[in-house]
Coordinates of C-alpha atoms in Angstrom, one line a residue:
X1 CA -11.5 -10.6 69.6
X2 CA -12.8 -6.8 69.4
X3 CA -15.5 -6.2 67.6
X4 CA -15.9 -4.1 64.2
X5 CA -17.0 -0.8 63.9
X6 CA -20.6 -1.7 62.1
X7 CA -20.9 -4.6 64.1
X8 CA -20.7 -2.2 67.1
X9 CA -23.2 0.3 65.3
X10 CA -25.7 -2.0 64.6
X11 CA -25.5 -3.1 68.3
X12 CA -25.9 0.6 68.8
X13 CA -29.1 0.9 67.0
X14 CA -31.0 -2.1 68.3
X15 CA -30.9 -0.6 71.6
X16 CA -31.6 2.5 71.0
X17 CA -34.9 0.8 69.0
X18 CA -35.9 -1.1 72.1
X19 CA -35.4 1.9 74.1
X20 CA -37.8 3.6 71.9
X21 CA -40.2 0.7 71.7
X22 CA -40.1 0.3 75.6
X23 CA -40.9 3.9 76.4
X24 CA -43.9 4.1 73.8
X25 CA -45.0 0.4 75.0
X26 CA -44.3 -0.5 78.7
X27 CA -43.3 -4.2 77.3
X28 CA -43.1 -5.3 81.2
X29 CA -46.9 -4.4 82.2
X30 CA -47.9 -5.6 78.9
X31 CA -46.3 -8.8 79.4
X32 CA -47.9 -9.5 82.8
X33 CA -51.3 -8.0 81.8
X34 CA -51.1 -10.9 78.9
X35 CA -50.0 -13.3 81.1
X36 CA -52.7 -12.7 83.4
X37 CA -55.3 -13.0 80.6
X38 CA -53.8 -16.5 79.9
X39 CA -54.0 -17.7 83.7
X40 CA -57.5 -16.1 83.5
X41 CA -58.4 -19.2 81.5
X42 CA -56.9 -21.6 83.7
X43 CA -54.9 -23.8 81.0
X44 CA -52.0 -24.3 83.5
X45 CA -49.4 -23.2 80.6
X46 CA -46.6 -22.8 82.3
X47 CA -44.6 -19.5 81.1
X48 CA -41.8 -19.4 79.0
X49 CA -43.3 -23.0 77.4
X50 CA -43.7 -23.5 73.6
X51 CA -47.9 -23.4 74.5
X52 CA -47.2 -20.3 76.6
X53 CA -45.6 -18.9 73.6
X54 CA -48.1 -20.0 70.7
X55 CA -51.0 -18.7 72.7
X56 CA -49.6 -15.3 73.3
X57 CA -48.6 -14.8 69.8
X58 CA -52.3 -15.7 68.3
X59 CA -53.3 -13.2 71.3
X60 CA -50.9 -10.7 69.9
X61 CA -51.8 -11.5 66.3
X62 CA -55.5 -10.6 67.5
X63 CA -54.9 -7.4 69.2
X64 CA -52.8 -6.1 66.0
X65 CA -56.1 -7.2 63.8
X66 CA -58.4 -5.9 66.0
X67 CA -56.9 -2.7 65.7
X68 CA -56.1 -2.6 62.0
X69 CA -60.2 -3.8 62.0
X70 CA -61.0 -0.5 63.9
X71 CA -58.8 2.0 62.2
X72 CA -59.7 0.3 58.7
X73 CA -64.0 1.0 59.9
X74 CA -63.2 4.2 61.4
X75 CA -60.7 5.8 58.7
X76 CA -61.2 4.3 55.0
X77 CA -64.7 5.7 54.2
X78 CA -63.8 9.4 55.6
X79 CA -60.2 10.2 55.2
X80 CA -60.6 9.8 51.1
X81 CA -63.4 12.5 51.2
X82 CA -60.9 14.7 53.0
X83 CA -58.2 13.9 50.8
X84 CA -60.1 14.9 47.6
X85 CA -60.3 18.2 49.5
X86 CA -56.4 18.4 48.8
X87 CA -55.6 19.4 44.5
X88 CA -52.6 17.3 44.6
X89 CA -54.9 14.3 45.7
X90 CA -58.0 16.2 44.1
X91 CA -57.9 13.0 41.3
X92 CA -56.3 10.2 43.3
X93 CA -59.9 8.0 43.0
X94 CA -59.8 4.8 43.8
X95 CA -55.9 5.3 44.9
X96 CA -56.5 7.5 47.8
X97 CA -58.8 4.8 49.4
X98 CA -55.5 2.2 48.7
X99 CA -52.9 4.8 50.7
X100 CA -55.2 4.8 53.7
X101 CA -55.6 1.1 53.4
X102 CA -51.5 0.9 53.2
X103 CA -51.2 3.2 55.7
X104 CA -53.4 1.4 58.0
X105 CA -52.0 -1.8 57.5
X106 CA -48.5 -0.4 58.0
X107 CA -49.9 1.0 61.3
X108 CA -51.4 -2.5 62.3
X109 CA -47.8 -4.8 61.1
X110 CA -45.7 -2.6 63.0
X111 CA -47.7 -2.8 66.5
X112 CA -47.4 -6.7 65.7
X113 CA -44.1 -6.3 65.2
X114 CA -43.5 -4.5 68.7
X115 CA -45.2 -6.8 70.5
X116 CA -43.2 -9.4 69.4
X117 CA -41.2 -8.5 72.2
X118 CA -44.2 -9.8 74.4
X119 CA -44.4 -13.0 73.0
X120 CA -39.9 -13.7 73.4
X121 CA -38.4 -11.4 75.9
X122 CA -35.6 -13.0 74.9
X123 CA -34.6 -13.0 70.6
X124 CA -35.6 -16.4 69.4
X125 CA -34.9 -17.6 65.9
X126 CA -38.8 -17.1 65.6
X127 CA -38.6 -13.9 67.1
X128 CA -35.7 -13.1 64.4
X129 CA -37.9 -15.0 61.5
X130 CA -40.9 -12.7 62.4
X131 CA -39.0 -9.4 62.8
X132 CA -37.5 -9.9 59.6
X133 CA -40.9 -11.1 57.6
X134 CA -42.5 -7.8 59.7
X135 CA -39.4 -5.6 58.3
X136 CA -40.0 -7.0 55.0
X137 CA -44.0 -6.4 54.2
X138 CA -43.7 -2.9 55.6
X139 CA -40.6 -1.6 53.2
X140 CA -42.8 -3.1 50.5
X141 CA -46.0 -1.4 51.6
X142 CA -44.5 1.5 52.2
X143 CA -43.1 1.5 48.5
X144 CA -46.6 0.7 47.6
X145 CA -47.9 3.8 49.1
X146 CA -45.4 6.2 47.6
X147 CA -45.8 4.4 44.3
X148 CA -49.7 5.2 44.6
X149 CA -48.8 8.8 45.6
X150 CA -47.1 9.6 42.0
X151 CA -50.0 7.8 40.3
X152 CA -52.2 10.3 41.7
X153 CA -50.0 13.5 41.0
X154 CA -49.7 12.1 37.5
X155 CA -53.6 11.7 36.9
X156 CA -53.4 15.5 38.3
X157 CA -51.1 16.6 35.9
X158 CA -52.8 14.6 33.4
X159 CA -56.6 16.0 33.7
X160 CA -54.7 19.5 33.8
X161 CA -54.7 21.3 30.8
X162 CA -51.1 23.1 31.5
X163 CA -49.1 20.0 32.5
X164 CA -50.9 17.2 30.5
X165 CA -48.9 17.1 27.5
X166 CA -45.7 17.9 29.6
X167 CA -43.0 15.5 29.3
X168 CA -42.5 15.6 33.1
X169 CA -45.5 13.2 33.7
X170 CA -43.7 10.5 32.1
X171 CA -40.5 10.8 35.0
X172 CA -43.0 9.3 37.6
X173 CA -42.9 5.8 36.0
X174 CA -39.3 6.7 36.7
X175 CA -39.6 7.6 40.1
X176 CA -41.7 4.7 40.7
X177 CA -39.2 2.6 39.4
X178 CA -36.6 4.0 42.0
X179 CA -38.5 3.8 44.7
X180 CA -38.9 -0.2 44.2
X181 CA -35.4 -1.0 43.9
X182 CA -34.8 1.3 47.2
X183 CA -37.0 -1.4 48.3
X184 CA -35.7 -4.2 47.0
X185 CA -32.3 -3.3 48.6
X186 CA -33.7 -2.3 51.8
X187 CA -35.2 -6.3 51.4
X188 CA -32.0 -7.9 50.5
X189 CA -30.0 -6.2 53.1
X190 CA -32.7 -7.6 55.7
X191 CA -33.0 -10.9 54.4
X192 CA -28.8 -11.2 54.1
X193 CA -28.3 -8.9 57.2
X194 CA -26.1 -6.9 55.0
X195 CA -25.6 -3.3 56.0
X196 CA -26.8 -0.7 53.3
X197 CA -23.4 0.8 53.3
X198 CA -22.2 -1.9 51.9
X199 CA -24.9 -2.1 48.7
X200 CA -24.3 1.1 48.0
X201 CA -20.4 0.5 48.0
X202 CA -21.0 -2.5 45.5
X203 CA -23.6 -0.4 43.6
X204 CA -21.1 2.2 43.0
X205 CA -18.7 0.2 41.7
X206 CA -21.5 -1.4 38.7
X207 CA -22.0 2.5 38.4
X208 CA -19.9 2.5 35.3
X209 CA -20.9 -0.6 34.0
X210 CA -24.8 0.6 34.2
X211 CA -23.9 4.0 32.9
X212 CA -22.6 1.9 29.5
X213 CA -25.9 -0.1 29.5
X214 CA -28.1 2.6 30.4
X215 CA -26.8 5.9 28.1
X216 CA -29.5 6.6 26.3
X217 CA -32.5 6.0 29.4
X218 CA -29.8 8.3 31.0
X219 CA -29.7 10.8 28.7
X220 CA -33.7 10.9 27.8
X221 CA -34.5 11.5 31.2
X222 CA -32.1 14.1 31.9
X223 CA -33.0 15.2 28.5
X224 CA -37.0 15.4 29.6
X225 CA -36.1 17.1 32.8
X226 CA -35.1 19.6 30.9
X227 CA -37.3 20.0 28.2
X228 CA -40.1 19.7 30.9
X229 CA -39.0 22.5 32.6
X230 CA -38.4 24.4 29.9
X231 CA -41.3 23.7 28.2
X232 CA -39.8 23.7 24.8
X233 CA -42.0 20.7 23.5
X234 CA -45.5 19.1 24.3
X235 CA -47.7 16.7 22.8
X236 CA -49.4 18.4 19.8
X237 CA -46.8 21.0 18.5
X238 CA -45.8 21.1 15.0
X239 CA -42.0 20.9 15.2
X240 CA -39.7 20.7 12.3
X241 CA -36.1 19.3 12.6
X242 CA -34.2 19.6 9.1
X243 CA -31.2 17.3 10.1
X244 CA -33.6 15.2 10.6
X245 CA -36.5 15.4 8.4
X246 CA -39.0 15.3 10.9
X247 CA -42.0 17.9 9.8
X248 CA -45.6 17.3 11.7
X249 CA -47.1 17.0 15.0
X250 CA -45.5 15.3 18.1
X251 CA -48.0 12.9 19.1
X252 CA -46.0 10.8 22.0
X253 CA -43.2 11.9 24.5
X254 CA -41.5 9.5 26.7
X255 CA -37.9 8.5 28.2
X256 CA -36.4 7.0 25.1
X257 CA -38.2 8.5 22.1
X258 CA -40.4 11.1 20.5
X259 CA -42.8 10.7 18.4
X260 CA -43.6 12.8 15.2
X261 CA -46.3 12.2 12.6
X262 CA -45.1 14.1 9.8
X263 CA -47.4 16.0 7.1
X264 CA -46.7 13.0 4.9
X265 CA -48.7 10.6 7.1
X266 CA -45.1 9.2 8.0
X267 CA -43.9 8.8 11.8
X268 CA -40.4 10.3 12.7
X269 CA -38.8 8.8 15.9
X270 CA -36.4 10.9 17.3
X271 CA -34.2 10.2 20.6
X272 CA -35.2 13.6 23.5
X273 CA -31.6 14.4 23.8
X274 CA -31.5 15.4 20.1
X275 CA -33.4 18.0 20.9
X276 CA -31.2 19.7 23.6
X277 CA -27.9 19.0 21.2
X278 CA -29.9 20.1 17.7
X279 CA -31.6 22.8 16.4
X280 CA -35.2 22.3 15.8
X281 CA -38.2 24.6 15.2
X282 CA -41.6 25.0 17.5
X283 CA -44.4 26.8 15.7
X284 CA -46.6 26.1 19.1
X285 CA -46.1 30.2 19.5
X286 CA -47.3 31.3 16.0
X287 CA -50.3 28.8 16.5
X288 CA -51.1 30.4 20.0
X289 CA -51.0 34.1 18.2
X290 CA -53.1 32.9 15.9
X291 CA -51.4 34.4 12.5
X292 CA -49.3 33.2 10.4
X293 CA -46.3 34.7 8.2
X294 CA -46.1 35.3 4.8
X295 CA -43.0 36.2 3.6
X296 CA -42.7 36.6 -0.4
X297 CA -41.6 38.3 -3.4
X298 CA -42.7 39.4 -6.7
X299 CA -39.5 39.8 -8.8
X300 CA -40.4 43.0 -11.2
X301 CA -38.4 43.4 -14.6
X302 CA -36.2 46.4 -14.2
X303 CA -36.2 47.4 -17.5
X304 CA -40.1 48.1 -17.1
X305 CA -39.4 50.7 -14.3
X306 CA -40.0 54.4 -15.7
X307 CA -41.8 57.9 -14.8
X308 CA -45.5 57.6 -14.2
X309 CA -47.0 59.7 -17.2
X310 CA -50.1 61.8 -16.9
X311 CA -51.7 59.0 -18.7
X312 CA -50.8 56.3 -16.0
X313 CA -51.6 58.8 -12.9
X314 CA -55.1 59.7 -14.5
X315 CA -55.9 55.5 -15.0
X316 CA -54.4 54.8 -11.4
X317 CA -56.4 57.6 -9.9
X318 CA -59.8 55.6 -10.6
X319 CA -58.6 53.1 -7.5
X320 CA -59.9 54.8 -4.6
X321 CA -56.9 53.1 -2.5
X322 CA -54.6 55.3 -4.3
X323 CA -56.6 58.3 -5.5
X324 CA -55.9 60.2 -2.1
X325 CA -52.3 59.1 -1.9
X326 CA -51.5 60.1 -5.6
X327 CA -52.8 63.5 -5.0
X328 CA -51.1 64.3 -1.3
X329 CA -47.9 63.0 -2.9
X330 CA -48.3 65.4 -6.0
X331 CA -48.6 68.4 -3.9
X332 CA -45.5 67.4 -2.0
X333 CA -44.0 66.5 -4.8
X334 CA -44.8 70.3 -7.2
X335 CA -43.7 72.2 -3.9
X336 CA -40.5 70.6 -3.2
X337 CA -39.5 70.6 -7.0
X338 CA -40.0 74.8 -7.2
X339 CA -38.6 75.1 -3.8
X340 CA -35.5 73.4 -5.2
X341 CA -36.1 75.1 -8.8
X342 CA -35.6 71.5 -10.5
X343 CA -39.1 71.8 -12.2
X344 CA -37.6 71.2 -15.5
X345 CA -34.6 68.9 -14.3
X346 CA -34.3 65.5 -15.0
X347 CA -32.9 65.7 -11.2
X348 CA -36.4 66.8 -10.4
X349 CA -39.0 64.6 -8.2
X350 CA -41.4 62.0 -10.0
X351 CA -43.7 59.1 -9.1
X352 CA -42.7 56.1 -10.6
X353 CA -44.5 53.2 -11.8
X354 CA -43.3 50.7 -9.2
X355 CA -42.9 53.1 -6.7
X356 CA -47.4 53.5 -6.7
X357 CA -47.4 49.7 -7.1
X358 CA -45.7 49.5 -4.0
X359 CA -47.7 51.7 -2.2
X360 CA -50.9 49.8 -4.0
X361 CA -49.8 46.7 -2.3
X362 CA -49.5 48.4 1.5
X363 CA -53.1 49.8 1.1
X364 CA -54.0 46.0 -0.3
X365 CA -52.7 43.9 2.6
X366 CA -54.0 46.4 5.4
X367 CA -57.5 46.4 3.8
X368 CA -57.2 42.9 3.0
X369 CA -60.1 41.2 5.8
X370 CA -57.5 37.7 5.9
X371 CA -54.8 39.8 6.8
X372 CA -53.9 40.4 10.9
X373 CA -54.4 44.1 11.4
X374 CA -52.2 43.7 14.5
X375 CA -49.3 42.6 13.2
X376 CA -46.3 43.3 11.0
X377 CA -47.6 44.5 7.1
X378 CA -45.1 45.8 4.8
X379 CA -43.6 45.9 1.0
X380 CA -40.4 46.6 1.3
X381 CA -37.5 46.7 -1.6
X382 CA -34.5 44.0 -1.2
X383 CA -31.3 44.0 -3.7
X384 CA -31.6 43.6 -7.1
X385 CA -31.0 40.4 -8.7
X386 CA -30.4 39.3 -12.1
X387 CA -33.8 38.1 -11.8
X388 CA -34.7 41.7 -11.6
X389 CA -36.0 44.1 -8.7
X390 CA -37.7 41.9 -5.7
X391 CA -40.7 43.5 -3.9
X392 CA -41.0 41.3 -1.0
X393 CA -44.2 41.0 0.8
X394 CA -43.8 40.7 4.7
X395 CA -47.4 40.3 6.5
X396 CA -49.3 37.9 8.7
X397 CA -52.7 35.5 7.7
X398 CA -55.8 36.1 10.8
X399 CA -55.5 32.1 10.6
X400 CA -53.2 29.7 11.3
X401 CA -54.9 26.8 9.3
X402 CA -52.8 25.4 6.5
X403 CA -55.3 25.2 3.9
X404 CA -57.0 28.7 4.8
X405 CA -53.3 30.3 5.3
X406 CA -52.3 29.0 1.6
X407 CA -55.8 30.0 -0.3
X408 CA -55.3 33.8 1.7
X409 CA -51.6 34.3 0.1
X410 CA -52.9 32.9 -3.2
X411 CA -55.7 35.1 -3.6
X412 CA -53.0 38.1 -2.5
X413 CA -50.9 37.2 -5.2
X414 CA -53.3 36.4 -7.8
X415 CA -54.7 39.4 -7.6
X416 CA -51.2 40.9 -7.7
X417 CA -50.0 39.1 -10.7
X418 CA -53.2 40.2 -12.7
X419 CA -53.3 44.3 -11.4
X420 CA -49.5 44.8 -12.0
X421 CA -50.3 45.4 -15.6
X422 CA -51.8 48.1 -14.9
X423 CA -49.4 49.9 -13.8
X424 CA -47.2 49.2 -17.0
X425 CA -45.1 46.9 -15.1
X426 CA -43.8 43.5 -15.9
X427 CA -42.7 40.1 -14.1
X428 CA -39.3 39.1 -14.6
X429 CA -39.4 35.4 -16.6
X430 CA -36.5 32.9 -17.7
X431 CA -36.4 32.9 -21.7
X432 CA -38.6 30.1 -22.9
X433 CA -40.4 29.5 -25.8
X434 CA -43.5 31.6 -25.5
X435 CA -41.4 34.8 -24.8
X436 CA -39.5 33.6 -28.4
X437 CA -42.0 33.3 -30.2
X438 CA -44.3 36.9 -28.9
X439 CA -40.7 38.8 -29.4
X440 CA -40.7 37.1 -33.0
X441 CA -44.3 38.1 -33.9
X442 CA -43.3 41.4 -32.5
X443 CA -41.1 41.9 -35.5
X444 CA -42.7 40.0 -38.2
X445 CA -46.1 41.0 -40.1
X446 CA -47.3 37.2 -40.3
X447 CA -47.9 35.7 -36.8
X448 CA -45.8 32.6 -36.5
X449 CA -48.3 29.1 -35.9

């Protein structure tokens, strides 16, 4: 009967292995140099026995231990210095001493496993036991190594300021995780003699199946490659998500969940793919400029708009923030009026009452020492309302701190509120009964209790 294809290949690669092996170790010189050593002793073994056998496998055994002895003296208190010397491994610790360890004891297993060859020049099911048990230990130690490789990457990224709050240090548990079950297949298919091929061909069909099981790990780590790489959220930012209701600090970041501990003292979880598929707000940028915006309006009662009298500029002019602006804008004012003859025209040019206010509140903000000199300041007009004419004030806090950035735009508008009398303006106000009983009184001789 012919054989199969992969029974063929795996034919294939076992000699091309002991092709390998026997130009690296000359098996047949090794083999008589043991021999030799055993006859040295005179125990009249006869080769090929089960004695003959025994006593060149502890021999082997020895001469693997003896080496991994020598390289473990020569290499473990050295090679860690030098790998400090590297930044990835600049924080590996106590790991870097375990990946020379690993990497010595790989070293010494697979020269025992070699000389195997020494000990059965022909496969014996001992041979076959051994190879196997050999095959085995080193997949796992070599898992083991790369394992201790991401731990110390991820203390690196940890003890860095840039990367330590990035949600990429949590996809190494990940990566760890892989890199075992690589390991564990790579075990079953030499314990079974099962060719990977086939694994992965039974793996691929359980592909849906796990993609059911495992959506959301899925999705949070595809979702935390991405928001890793695009650093759109860390550890510490104030984020706010309205669908939500999530408003406060992140404080954790993994593969299934974030974290938020709200301004409430409340904790939000959210899933990381959210995130990517909703709109949420980051105020890690106005926290790094270091100023905050304030963004409001004073709502002024139209009908308290007029002309600003001789009386009103001479009271005004006493504020030294507007006593050079009143006169400039005078001049201009006198000069473009006769140029245009309209001094007596009710077309003419005038200052108006909220007109200096607004100009009083410019020359406020941008003298104001809690205001950011650097950044946007203005008063600007918007649409009037049926709540009356809003002056909206648009300018930053030097502080980003909640309490400090609340007292600054209190004090602003405080002061406001009490100055904007005198410029013989008023604040727009629902009807209530206060404003009843002054417009009452207003008419009436005898105050009403």
């Amino acid at each position: 009967m012919s054989q199969s294809p992969a029974t063929n290949l795996a034919e294939a690669q076992k000699a091309i292995e002991e092709t390998i092996i026997e130009s690296i170790y000359p098996m047949s010189d090794v083999r008589n140099a043991l021999n030799n050593l055993i006859d040295l002793f005179g125990l009249g073994v006869a080769e090929g026995s089960a004695l003959h056998q025994l006593i060149s496998l502890v021999v082997v055994a020895g001469f693997s231990f003896l080496v991994w002895l020598l390289l473990t003296i020569l290499f473990v208190r050295t090679l860690p210095k030098l790998m400090r010397r590297i930044p990835a491994l600049a924080n590996g610790g106590t790991s870097n001493t375990k990946i020379i360890n690993k990497v010595i004891l790989i070293i010494g297993i697979s020269l025992f496993s070699s000389l195997l060859q020494v000990v059965w020049p022909v496969p014996t099911i001992w041979y076959n036991v051994l190879k196997a048990v050999c095959s085995i230990v080193i997949t796992w130690v070599v898992a083991q190594t790369i394992a201790y490789l991401f731990d110390i990457i991820r203390s690196n990224m940890l003890a860095s300021s840039k990367y330590s709050s990035s949600p990429f240090v949590n996809l190494f548990q990940v990566f760890k995780g892989i890199v075992y079950f690589i390991a564990v297949l790579v075990v079953i298919s030499i314990v079974f003699k099962v060719d990977m091929t086939a694994i992965g061909a039974g793996l691929t069909a359980l592909s849906a199946v796990l993609m059911l099981v495992f959506k959301d790990t899925i999705l949070g780590f595809v979702a935390s490659i991405q928001l890793s790489n695009n650093d759109m959220v860390r550890v510490g930012d104030w984020i706010t998500m309205d669908k939500f209701g999530v408003d406060g600090d992140v404080i954790d970041i993994s593969l299934a969940t974030i974290k938020v501990k709200n301004f409430d003292k409340t904790v939000s979880t959210i899933p990381p793919y959210s995130m990517l598929t909703e709109s949420f707000q980051n105020w890690r940028p106005m926290q790094e400029d270091g100023g905050r915006r304030v963004k409001r309006s004073l709502f002024i009662d139209m009908q308290s708009i007029k002309f600003a009298n001789a009386e009103l500029l001479e009271r005004l002019h006493k504020a030294p923030a507007l006593a050079e602006y009143i006169d400039t804008v005078l001049k201009d004012i006198e000069k473009d009026n006769k140029e245009r003859g309209l001094e007596g025209s009710f077309a003419r040019r005038e200052l108006t009452n909220v007109g200096l206010f607004r100009r009083y509140i410019e020359l406020y903000l941008k003298g104001h020492p809690k205001v950011h000199p650097h950044f946007t300041c203005m008063v600007r007009q918007q649409q009037p309302t049926s709540q009356g004419l809003p002056l909206e004030l648009y300018f930053f806090t030097d502080t980003t701190v909640w309490v400090d950035y609340e007292s600054i735009q209190s004090d602003v508008f405080d002061h406001l509120l009490a100055v904007i009398g005198v410029f013989e303006l008023s604040v727009f106000q629902n009807v209530n009964g206060r404003n009843i009983t002054t417009l009452l009184e207003g008419y009436s001789d005898t105050p009403m209790a």
